[in-house]
Tab-separated table of N, CA and C and ligand atoms in Angstrom:
chain	number	residue	atom	x	y	z
A	1	MET	N	-2.074	-10.019	1.955
A	1	MET	CA	-0.700	-9.727	2.407
A	1	MET	C	-0.539	-8.233	2.610
A	2	SER	N	-0.067	-7.870	3.790
A	2	SER	CA	0.197	-6.449	4.070
A	2	SER	C	1.609	-6.269	4.595
A	3	VAL	N	2.350	-5.483	3.870
A	3	VAL	CA	3.691	-5.135	4.335
A	3	VAL	C	3.593	-3.790	5.046
A	4	LEU	N	3.978	-3.802	6.315
A	4	LEU	CA	3.855	-2.592	7.134
A	4	LEU	C	5.131	-1.751	7.038
A	5	LYS	N	5.006	-0.497	7.413
A	5	LYS	CA	6.161	0.395	7.392
A	5	LYS	C	7.019	0.112	8.631
A	6	ILE	N	8.305	-0.034	8.432
A	6	ILE	CA	9.206	-0.308	9.558
A	6	ILE	C	9.748	0.996	10.131
A	7	VAL	N	9.612	1.104	11.442
A	7	VAL	CA	10.066	2.277	12.179
A	7	VAL	C	11.594	2.212	12.328
A	8	LYS	N	12.254	3.342	12.100
A	8	LYS	CA	13.715	3.376	12.205
A	8	LYS	C	14.154	3.922	13.571
A	9	TYR	N	15.395	3.615	13.914
A	9	TYR	CA	15.958	4.088	15.176
A	9	TYR	C	15.824	5.609	15.262
A	10	GLY	N	15.412	6.083	16.424
A	10	GLY	CA	15.163	7.511	16.601
A	10	GLY	C	13.684	7.708	16.929
A	11	ASP	N	12.853	6.755	16.501
A	11	ASP	CA	11.430	6.831	16.837
A	11	ASP	C	11.256	6.390	18.301
A	12	PRO	N	10.554	7.201	19.099
A	12	PRO	CA	10.440	6.885	20.536
A	12	PRO	C	9.783	5.533	20.835
A	13	VAL	N	9.001	4.998	19.909
A	13	VAL	CA	8.330	3.717	20.186
A	13	VAL	C	9.354	2.601	20.436
A	14	LEU	N	10.547	2.749	19.853
A	14	LEU	CA	11.572	1.712	20.018
A	14	LEU	C	12.204	1.736	21.412
A	15	ARG	N	11.930	2.796	22.170
A	15	ARG	CA	12.489	2.921	23.522
A	15	ARG	C	11.468	2.657	24.617
A	16	LYS	N	10.232	2.355	24.202
A	16	LYS	CA	9.181	2.096	25.196
A	16	LYS	C	9.112	0.625	25.568
A	17	LYS	N	8.747	0.350	26.818
A	17	LYS	CA	8.471	-1.040	27.171
A	17	LYS	C	7.097	-1.381	26.599
A	18	ALA	N	7.045	-2.444	25.807
A	18	ALA	CA	5.792	-2.791	25.135
A	18	ALA	C	4.807	-3.418	26.121
A	19	GLN	N	3.533	-3.262	25.808
A	19	GLN	CA	2.482	-3.793	26.690
A	19	GLN	C	2.304	-5.297	26.541
A	20	ILE	N	2.001	-5.919	27.660
A	20	ILE	CA	1.698	-7.354	27.698
A	20	ILE	C	0.428	-7.623	26.878
A	21	VAL	N	0.444	-8.719	26.140
A	21	VAL	CA	-0.748	-9.139	25.402
A	21	VAL	C	-1.574	-10.023	26.333
A	22	THR	N	-2.817	-9.627	26.578
A	22	THR	CA	-3.628	-10.383	27.547
A	22	THR	C	-4.592	-11.337	26.852
A	23	GLU	N	-4.820	-11.099	25.552
A	23	GLU	CA	-5.754	-11.958	24.826
A	23	GLU	C	-5.349	-12.002	23.359
A	24	ILE	N	-5.373	-13.195	22.773
A	24	ILE	CA	-4.995	-13.324	21.363
A	24	ILE	C	-6.254	-13.070	20.520
A	25	THR	N	-6.497	-11.835	20.234
A	25	THR	CA	-7.693	-11.455	19.471
A	25	THR	C	-7.433	-11.608	17.969
A	26	ASP	N	-8.481	-11.429	17.173
A	26	ASP	CA	-8.316	-11.458	15.719
A	26	ASP	C	-7.368	-10.354	15.258
A	27	ASP	N	-7.408	-9.207	15.953
A	27	ASP	CA	-6.484	-8.113	15.626
A	27	ASP	C	-5.037	-8.538	15.849
A	28	VAL	N	-4.795	-9.253	16.943
A	28	VAL	CA	-3.436	-9.733	17.226
A	28	VAL	C	-3.012	-10.710	16.129
A	29	LYS	N	-3.914	-11.618	15.747
A	29	LYS	CA	-3.574	-12.603	14.703
A	29	LYS	C	-3.279	-11.924	13.368
A	30	ARG	N	-4.063	-10.896	13.056
A	30	ARG	CA	-3.836	-10.163	11.808
A	30	ARG	C	-2.482	-9.448	11.856
A	31	LEU	N	-2.193	-8.851	13.017
A	31	LEU	CA	-0.911	-8.156	13.173
A	31	LEU	C	0.261	-9.128	12.977
A	32	VAL	N	0.144	-10.318	13.569
A	32	VAL	CA	1.216	-11.315	13.443
A	32	VAL	C	1.430	-11.685	11.978
A	33	LYS	N	0.342	-11.871	11.250
A	33	LYS	CA	0.439	-12.227	9.837
A	33	LYS	C	1.127	-11.097	9.053
A	34	ASP	N	0.708	-9.872	9.333
A	34	ASP	CA	1.314	-8.717	8.657
A	34	ASP	C	2.789	-8.569	9.034
A	35	MET	N	3.113	-8.903	10.280
A	35	MET	CA	4.521	-8.819	10.696
A	35	MET	C	5.370	-9.847	9.944
A	36	PHE	N	4.836	-11.055	9.740
A	36	PHE	CA	5.576	-12.046	8.934
A	36	PHE	C	5.745	-11.536	7.500
A	37	ASP	N	4.662	-11.020	6.917
A	37	ASP	CA	4.750	-10.484	5.545
A	37	ASP	C	5.838	-9.407	5.465
A	38	THR	N	5.849	-8.549	6.475
A	38	THR	CA	6.796	-7.428	6.499
A	38	THR	C	8.229	-7.935	6.655
A	39	MET	N	8.399	-8.897	7.571
A	39	MET	CA	9.740	-9.446	7.820
A	39	MET	C	10.288	-10.152	6.583
A	40	TYR	N	9.475	-11.003	5.965
A	40	TYR	CA	9.957	-11.722	4.777
A	40	TYR	C	10.219	-10.755	3.618
A	41	ALA	N	9.346	-9.762	3.455
A	41	ALA	CA	9.524	-8.791	2.363
A	41	ALA	C	10.808	-7.991	2.551
A	42	SER	N	11.206	-7.804	3.824
A	42	SER	CA	12.413	-7.015	4.115
A	42	SER	C	13.643	-7.895	4.239
A	43	LYS	N	13.484	-9.188	4.044
A	43	LYS	CA	14.567	-10.165	4.168
A	43	LYS	C	15.203	-10.147	5.559
A	44	GLY	N	14.354	-9.931	6.569
A	44	GLY	CA	14.836	-9.987	7.941
A	44	GLY	C	14.607	-11.368	8.524
A	45	VAL	N	15.215	-11.636	9.674
A	45	VAL	CA	15.022	-12.930	10.342
A	45	VAL	C	14.216	-12.776	11.630
A	46	GLY	N	13.871	-11.527	11.951
A	46	GLY	CA	13.073	-11.281	13.145
A	46	GLY	C	12.476	-9.887	13.079
A	47	LEU	N	11.316	-9.728	13.719
A	47	LEU	CA	10.668	-8.415	13.740
A	47	LEU	C	9.808	-8.331	14.995
A	48	ALA	N	9.900	-7.211	15.685
A	48	ALA	CA	9.120	-7.007	16.904
A	48	ALA	C	8.047	-5.952	16.626
A	49	ALA	N	6.899	-6.081	17.297
A	49	ALA	CA	5.773	-5.178	17.029
A	49	ALA	C	6.142	-3.689	17.142
A	50	PRO	N	6.967	-3.279	18.130
A	50	PRO	CA	7.335	-1.851	18.169
A	50	PRO	C	8.007	-1.378	16.873
A	51	GLN	N	8.626	-2.305	16.141
A	51	GLN	CA	9.277	-1.920	14.882
A	51	GLN	C	8.276	-1.599	13.775
A	52	VAL	N	7.011	-1.937	13.992
A	52	VAL	CA	5.980	-1.476	13.065
A	52	VAL	C	5.076	-0.469	13.776
A	53	GLY	N	5.616	0.109	14.850
A	53	GLY	CA	4.929	1.203	15.534
A	53	GLY	C	3.876	0.770	16.536
A	54	ILE	N	3.865	-0.533	16.886
A	54	ILE	CA	2.836	-1.031	17.810
A	54	ILE	C	3.497	-1.553	19.079
A	55	SER	N	3.181	-0.891	20.186
A	55	SER	CA	3.873	-1.190	21.431
A	55	SER	C	3.207	-2.347	22.181
A	56	LEU	N	3.315	-3.529	21.592
A	56	LEU	CA	2.768	-4.749	22.192
A	56	LEU	C	3.878	-5.800	22.232
A	57	GLN	N	3.801	-6.686	23.232
A	57	GLN	CA	4.849	-7.712	23.381
A	57	GLN	C	4.627	-8.902	22.441
A	58	ILE	N	4.946	-8.640	21.175
A	58	ILE	CA	4.820	-9.673	20.139
A	58	ILE	C	6.044	-9.587	19.245
A	59	CYS	N	6.657	-10.739	18.957
A	59	CYS	CA	7.665	-10.717	17.902
A	59	CYS	C	7.578	-11.979	17.066
A	60	VAL	N	8.076	-11.870	15.850
A	60	VAL	CA	8.119	-13.013	14.946
A	60	VAL	C	9.576	-13.247	14.565
A	61	VAL	N	9.913	-14.522	14.390
A	61	VAL	CA	11.288	-14.897	14.059
A	61	VAL	C	11.229	-16.043	13.058
A	62	ASP	N	12.092	-15.988	12.059
A	62	ASP	CA	12.316	-17.151	11.191
A	62	ASP	C	13.737	-17.036	10.659
A	63	VAL	N	14.621	-17.874	11.192
A	63	VAL	CA	16.026	-17.789	10.767
A	63	VAL	C	16.307	-18.725	9.584
A	64	LEU	N	15.250	-19.322	9.021
A	64	LEU	CA	15.353	-20.164	7.821
A	64	LEU	C	16.443	-21.232	7.938
A	65	PRO	N	16.332	-22.139	8.918
A	65	PRO	CA	17.353	-23.188	9.035
A	65	PRO	C	17.360	-24.054	7.778
A	66	ASP	N	18.524	-24.310	7.235
A	66	ASP	CA	18.669	-25.079	5.987
A	66	ASP	C	17.829	-24.500	4.847
A	67	GLY	N	17.625	-23.191	4.881
A	67	GLY	CA	16.891	-22.539	3.802
A	67	GLY	C	15.389	-22.801	3.824
A	68	LYS	N	14.910	-23.470	4.888
A	68	LYS	CA	13.473	-23.763	4.965
A	68	LYS	C	12.810	-22.894	6.027
A	69	ASN	N	11.550	-22.575	5.800
A	69	ASN	CA	10.823	-21.749	6.769
A	69	ASN	C	10.624	-22.478	8.084
A	70	ARG	N	10.925	-21.777	9.176
A	70	ARG	CA	10.561	-22.285	10.497
A	70	ARG	C	10.121	-21.100	11.362
A	71	PRO	N	8.872	-20.669	11.140
A	71	PRO	CA	8.404	-19.455	11.803
A	71	PRO	C	8.078	-19.651	13.280
A	72	PHE	N	8.423	-18.670	14.082
A	72	PHE	CA	8.064	-18.622	15.497
A	72	PHE	C	7.311	-17.327	15.784
A	73	VAL	N	6.286	-17.438	16.603
A	73	VAL	CA	5.613	-16.253	17.132
A	73	VAL	C	5.850	-16.268	18.629
A	74	LEU	N	6.460	-15.229	19.142
A	74	LEU	CA	6.717	-15.135	20.579
A	74	LEU	C	5.872	-14.002	21.138
A	75	ILE	N	4.971	-14.358	22.039
A	75	ILE	CA	4.124	-13.358	22.690
A	75	ILE	C	4.528	-13.315	24.165
A	76	ASN	N	4.692	-12.128	24.704
A	76	ASN	CA	5.146	-11.918	26.092
A	76	ASN	C	6.375	-12.773	26.436
A	77	PRO	N	7.400	-12.767	25.580
A	77	PRO	CA	8.545	-13.647	25.838
A	77	PRO	C	9.408	-13.178	27.005
A	78	LYS	N	10.007	-14.148	27.677
A	78	LYS	CA	10.939	-13.859	28.785
A	78	LYS	C	12.128	-14.800	28.678
A	79	ILE	N	13.313	-14.231	28.664
A	79	ILE	CA	14.512	-15.070	28.694
A	79	ILE	C	14.698	-15.496	30.154
A	80	ILE	N	14.633	-16.796	30.397
A	80	ILE	CA	14.707	-17.312	31.766
A	80	ILE	C	16.159	-17.477	32.206
A	81	SER	N	16.991	-17.985	31.300
A	81	SER	CA	18.405	-18.172	31.635
A	81	SER	C	19.214	-18.255	30.354
A	82	GLY	N	20.524	-18.091	30.498
A	82	GLY	CA	21.391	-18.160	29.327
A	82	GLY	C	22.763	-18.649	29.710
A	83	GLU	N	23.478	-19.196	28.719
A	83	GLU	CA	24.864	-19.599	28.972
A	83	GLU	C	25.717	-19.456	27.716
A	84	ASP	N	27.036	-19.526	27.919
A	84	ASP	CA	28.008	-19.450	26.817
A	84	ASP	C	27.876	-18.175	25.982
A	85	LYS	N	28.360	-17.079	26.516
A	85	LYS	CA	28.279	-15.847	25.723
A	85	LYS	C	29.244	-15.894	24.539
A	86	ILE	N	28.745	-15.476	23.394
A	86	ILE	CA	29.621	-15.367	22.225
A	86	ILE	C	29.344	-14.041	21.514
A	87	GLU	N	30.359	-13.601	20.769
A	87	GLU	CA	30.236	-12.333	20.065
A	87	GLU	C	30.038	-12.607	18.579
A	88	GLN	N	29.001	-12.003	18.013
A	88	GLN	CA	28.725	-12.203	16.589
A	88	GLN	C	28.124	-10.938	16.009
A	89	GLU	N	28.310	-10.807	14.708
A	89	GLU	CA	27.790	-9.622	14.051
A	89	GLU	C	26.264	-9.710	13.941
A	90	GLU	N	25.595	-8.589	14.148
A	90	GLU	CA	24.157	-8.582	13.903
A	90	GLU	C	23.697	-7.251	13.332
A	91	GLY	N	22.507	-7.287	12.790
A	91	GLY	CA	21.893	-6.087	12.237
A	91	GLY	C	20.458	-6.027	12.721
A	92	CYS	N	19.725	-5.030	12.226
A	92	CYS	CA	18.360	-4.824	12.695
A	92	CYS	C	17.612	-4.057	11.609
A	93	LEU	N	16.376	-4.439	11.343
A	93	LEU	CA	15.609	-3.757	10.296
A	93	LEU	C	15.367	-2.286	10.621
A	94	SER	N	15.501	-1.909	11.888
A	94	SER	CA	15.344	-0.496	12.265
A	94	SER	C	16.660	0.284	12.154
A	95	PHE	N	17.730	-0.432	11.749
A	95	PHE	CA	19.054	0.184	11.537
A	95	PHE	C	19.596	-0.250	10.180
A	96	PRO	N	18.965	0.199	9.088
A	96	PRO	CA	19.390	-0.318	7.787
A	96	PRO	C	20.885	-0.122	7.530
A	97	LYS	N	21.494	-1.174	7.038
A	97	LYS	CA	22.912	-1.189	6.622
A	97	LYS	C	23.891	-0.965	7.771
A	98	ILE	N	23.454	-1.165	9.004
A	98	ILE	CA	24.399	-1.055	10.117
A	98	ILE	C	24.553	-2.440	10.743
A	99	TYR	N	25.795	-2.890	10.848
A	99	TYR	CA	26.084	-4.205	11.420
A	99	TYR	C	27.172	-4.042	12.461
A	100	GLU	N	26.963	-4.624	13.627
A	100	GLU	CA	27.949	-4.511	14.702
A	100	GLU	C	28.034	-5.840	15.443
A	101	LYS	N	29.200	-6.067	16.049
A	101	LYS	CA	29.366	-7.285	16.842
A	101	LYS	C	28.755	-7.094	18.216
A	102	VAL	N	27.949	-8.077	18.627
A	102	VAL	CA	27.259	-8.010	19.916
A	102	VAL	C	27.482	-9.331	20.658
A	103	ARG	N	27.744	-9.222	21.962
A	103	ARG	CA	27.901	-10.426	22.788
A	103	ARG	C	26.550	-10.830	23.359
A	104	ARG	N	26.181	-12.062	23.102
A	104	ARG	CA	24.927	-12.599	23.644
A	104	ARG	C	25.127	-14.057	24.022
A	105	TYR	N	24.123	-14.584	24.740
A	105	TYR	CA	24.162	-16.011	25.071
A	105	TYR	C	24.020	-16.834	23.807
A	106	ASN	N	24.768	-17.946	23.765
A	106	ASN	CA	24.638	-18.872	22.645
A	106	ASN	C	23.516	-19.873	22.893
A	107	LYS	N	23.134	-19.999	24.174
A	107	LYS	CA	22.094	-20.965	24.534
A	107	LYS	C	21.185	-20.303	25.556
A	108	ILE	N	19.896	-20.393	25.344
A	108	ILE	CA	18.965	-19.762	26.298
A	108	ILE	C	17.772	-20.664	26.588
A	109	ASN	N	17.151	-20.364	27.713
A	109	ASN	CA	15.822	-20.902	28.004
A	109	ASN	C	14.867	-19.724	27.916
A	110	ILE	N	13.802	-19.918	27.185
A	110	ILE	CA	12.853	-18.836	26.975
A	110	ILE	C	11.439	-19.326	27.282
A	111	GLU	N	10.650	-18.433	27.843
A	111	GLU	CA	9.240	-18.743	28.081
A	111	GLU	C	8.430	-17.760	27.247
A	112	TYR	N	7.411	-18.236	26.566
A	112	TYR	CA	6.595	-17.357	25.731
A	112	TYR	C	5.215	-17.955	25.524
A	113	THR	N	4.297	-17.110	25.135
A	113	THR	CA	2.959	-17.563	24.765
A	113	THR	C	2.937	-17.688	23.251
A	114	ASP	N	2.322	-18.754	22.750
A	114	ASP	CA	2.253	-18.912	21.293
A	114	ASP	C	0.934	-18.331	20.757
A	115	ILE	N	0.752	-18.435	19.458
A	115	ILE	CA	-0.386	-17.785	18.803
A	115	ILE	C	-1.722	-18.406	19.233
A	116	ASN	N	-1.677	-19.616	19.792
A	116	ASN	CA	-2.908	-20.248	20.284
A	116	ASN	C	-3.148	-19.981	21.763
A	117	GLY	N	-2.264	-19.180	22.361
A	117	GLY	CA	-2.442	-18.825	23.762
A	117	GLY	C	-1.771	-19.795	24.721
A	118	GLY	N	-1.095	-20.800	24.186
A	118	GLY	CA	-0.396	-21.767	25.044
A	118	GLY	C	0.922	-21.192	25.540
A	119	VAL	N	1.246	-21.489	26.808
A	119	VAL	CA	2.525	-21.026	27.350
A	119	VAL	C	3.561	-22.125	27.145
A	120	ASN	N	4.685	-21.743	26.521
A	120	ASN	CA	5.739	-22.703	26.183
A	120	ASN	C	7.047	-22.304	26.821
A	121	THR	N	7.880	-23.309	27.093
A	121	THR	CA	9.273	-22.987	27.380
A	121	THR	C	10.089	-23.746	26.346
A	122	ALA	N	11.191	-23.138	25.927
A	122	ALA	CA	12.026	-23.781	24.923
A	122	ALA	C	13.484	-23.512	25.248
A	123	GLU	N	14.325	-24.495	24.934
A	123	GLU	CA	15.767	-24.287	25.033
A	123	GLU	C	16.271	-24.223	23.602
A	124	VAL	N	16.869	-23.098	23.228
A	124	VAL	CA	17.356	-22.956	21.854
A	124	VAL	C	18.789	-22.448	21.884
A	125	GLU	N	19.502	-22.686	20.782
A	125	GLU	CA	20.877	-22.207	20.731
A	125	GLU	C	21.240	-21.676	19.353
A	126	GLY	N	22.437	-21.091	19.292
A	126	GLY	CA	22.948	-20.595	18.024
A	126	GLY	C	22.201	-19.364	17.527
A	127	PHE	N	22.054	-19.300	16.213
A	127	PHE	CA	21.474	-18.132	15.561
A	127	PHE	C	20.048	-17.856	16.059
A	128	LEU	N	19.296	-18.938	16.305
A	128	LEU	CA	17.921	-18.774	16.778
A	128	LEU	C	17.902	-18.126	18.168
A	129	ALA	N	18.825	-18.555	19.025
A	129	ALA	CA	18.907	-17.995	20.387
A	129	ALA	C	19.242	-16.512	20.325
A	130	LYS	N	20.141	-16.178	19.411
A	130	LYS	CA	20.543	-14.778	19.244
A	130	LYS	C	19.357	-13.940	18.758
A	131	ALA	N	18.598	-14.479	17.800
A	131	ALA	CA	17.432	-13.759	17.274
A	131	ALA	C	16.369	-13.580	18.365
A	132	PHE	N	16.140	-14.624	19.160
A	132	PHE	CA	15.153	-14.520	20.249
A	132	PHE	C	15.565	-13.427	21.239
A	133	GLN	N	16.857	-13.340	21.545
A	133	GLN	CA	17.324	-12.320	22.496
A	133	GLN	C	17.186	-10.920	21.896
A	134	HIS	N	17.557	-10.782	20.637
A	134	HIS	CA	17.476	-9.475	19.963
A	134	HIS	C	16.020	-8.981	19.937
A	135	GLU	N	15.095	-9.875	19.575
A	135	GLU	CA	13.680	-9.464	19.456
A	135	GLU	C	13.057	-9.213	20.829
A	136	THR	N	13.398	-10.041	21.809
A	136	THR	CA	12.870	-9.828	23.163
A	136	THR	C	13.341	-8.479	23.699
A	137	ASP	N	14.578	-8.122	23.402
A	137	ASP	CA	15.084	-6.799	23.793
A	137	ASP	C	14.195	-5.676	23.264
A	138	HIS	N	13.780	-5.790	21.993
A	138	HIS	CA	12.933	-4.745	21.397
A	138	HIS	C	11.683	-4.495	22.240
A	139	LEU	N	11.156	-5.555	22.846
A	139	LEU	CA	9.914	-5.427	23.622
A	139	LEU	C	10.163	-4.740	24.963
A	140	ASN	N	11.446	-4.632	25.307
A	140	ASN	CA	11.825	-3.937	26.546
A	140	ASN	C	12.479	-2.589	26.270
A	141	GLY	N	12.316	-2.097	25.060
A	141	GLY	CA	12.852	-0.783	24.712
A	141	GLY	C	14.356	-0.769	24.501
A	142	LYS	N	14.907	-1.953	24.268
A	142	LYS	CA	16.358	-2.053	24.117
A	142	LYS	C	16.721	-2.388	22.665
A	143	VAL	N	17.799	-1.814	22.168
A	143	VAL	CA	18.245	-2.110	20.801
A	143	VAL	C	19.693	-2.581	20.812
A	144	PHE	N	20.129	-3.219	19.725
A	144	PHE	CA	21.421	-3.914	19.756
A	144	PHE	C	22.618	-2.998	19.973
A	145	ILE	N	22.502	-1.730	19.575
A	145	ILE	CA	23.671	-0.862	19.768
A	145	ILE	C	23.878	-0.513	21.253
A	146	ASP	N	22.890	-0.816	22.090
A	146	ASP	CA	23.056	-0.578	23.534
A	146	ASP	C	24.170	-1.449	24.128
A	147	TYR	N	24.527	-2.530	23.429
A	147	TYR	CA	25.570	-3.430	23.925
A	147	TYR	C	26.973	-2.956	23.557
A	148	LEU	N	27.063	-1.957	22.680
A	148	LEU	CA	28.378	-1.520	22.197
A	148	LEU	C	29.055	-0.641	23.238
A	149	PRO	N	30.397	-0.611	23.211
A	149	PRO	CA	31.085	0.359	24.050
A	149	PRO	C	30.645	1.771	23.647
A	150	ASP	N	30.657	2.672	24.632
A	150	ASP	CA	30.216	4.056	24.411
A	150	ASP	C	30.709	4.686	23.112
A	151	TRP	N	32.012	4.595	22.888
A	151	TRP	CA	32.592	5.285	21.728
A	151	TRP	C	32.036	4.740	20.422
A	152	LYS	N	31.782	3.425	20.401
A	152	LYS	CA	31.287	2.799	19.182
A	152	LYS	C	29.825	3.169	18.951
A	153	ARG	N	29.067	3.192	20.070
A	153	ARG	CA	27.655	3.532	19.960
A	153	ARG	C	27.503	4.973	19.470
A	154	LYS	N	28.393	5.844	19.956
A	154	LYS	CA	28.332	7.243	19.521
A	154	LYS	C	28.622	7.384	18.025
A	155	LEU	N	29.522	6.555	17.540
A	155	LEU	CA	29.807	6.588	16.097
A	155	LEU	C	28.575	6.179	15.289
A	156	VAL	N	27.886	5.139	15.780
A	156	VAL	CA	26.667	4.705	15.080
A	156	VAL	C	25.628	5.817	15.120
A	157	GLU	N	25.483	6.449	16.287
A	157	GLU	CA	24.478	7.515	16.398
A	157	GLU	C	24.802	8.705	15.497
A	158	LYS	N	26.085	8.950	15.346
A	158	LYS	CA	26.517	10.030	14.455
A	158	LYS	C	26.147	9.702	13.000
A	159	GLU	N	26.382	8.456	12.648
A	159	GLU	CA	26.046	7.988	11.295
A	159	GLU	C	24.526	8.086	11.047
A	160	VAL	N	23.745	7.740	12.080
A	160	VAL	CA	22.281	7.848	11.958
A	160	VAL	C	21.887	9.308	11.741
A	161	ARG	N	22.493	10.212	12.513
A	161	ARG	CA	22.176	11.650	12.356
A	161	ARG	C	22.535	12.140	10.956
A	162	ARG	N	23.680	11.684	10.472
A	162	ARG	CA	24.132	12.078	9.144
A	162	ARG	C	23.127	11.601	8.080
A	163	ARG	N	22.688	10.361	8.229
A	163	ARG	CA	21.759	9.814	7.235
A	163	ARG	C	20.372	10.455	7.333
A	164	LYS	N	19.986	10.818	8.575
A	164	LYS	CA	18.692	11.498	8.728
A	164	LYS	C	18.720	12.835	8.015
A	165	LYS	N	19.823	13.548	8.188
A	165	LYS	CA	19.983	14.851	7.548
A	165	LYS	C	19.921	14.714	6.034
A	166	ALA	N	20.515	13.643	5.544
A	166	ALA	CA	20.531	13.392	4.096
A	166	ALA	C	19.213	12.760	3.637
A	167	LYS	N	18.247	12.665	4.538
A	167	LYS	CA	16.949	12.031	4.250
A	167	LYS	C	17.132	10.625	3.715
A	168	ASN	N	18.070	9.941	4.304
A	168	ASN	CA	18.418	8.592	3.869
A	168	ASN	C	18.309	7.637	5.055
A	169	TRP	N	17.273	7.815	5.869
A	169	TRP	CA	17.088	6.959	7.050
A	169	TRP	C	15.651	6.521	7.151
B	201	LIG	CO1	16.015	-5.382	15.656
């Protein structure tokens, strides 16, 4: 078990478009395992490779439906379509203790490669759909505060600067 260091907002890797995974190598499998270890250890429900400093299109998600594990590995994911936008509070392991309301689709169609290299499409809704959208965004250099109105995003950025100065970020 390896728990990796999570990169916080402000690190340029979170703003880069991550590279497509062309082959599921042993290194990729090891990274996925470490990402699950890291996500569970941090009590998160999703983690994208750029959040551990690796600019590859891989994310892991487990929203623990009914308190039981239901892990997903999404490689090169693409949101194909979405419907029913709803606003809900969310957070991010790269933004400790910051929670904001974000509007996202409640239902999506997603295409992704799984850990065995198979290409899947899935229709998911609710919390899982929200997590898939949040993590897919990370692979495109996008973070959840990008959805906030300007004034609100600036307040969050100010708070981040304050915490960085206090060495609390
Ligand atoms: Co996040």
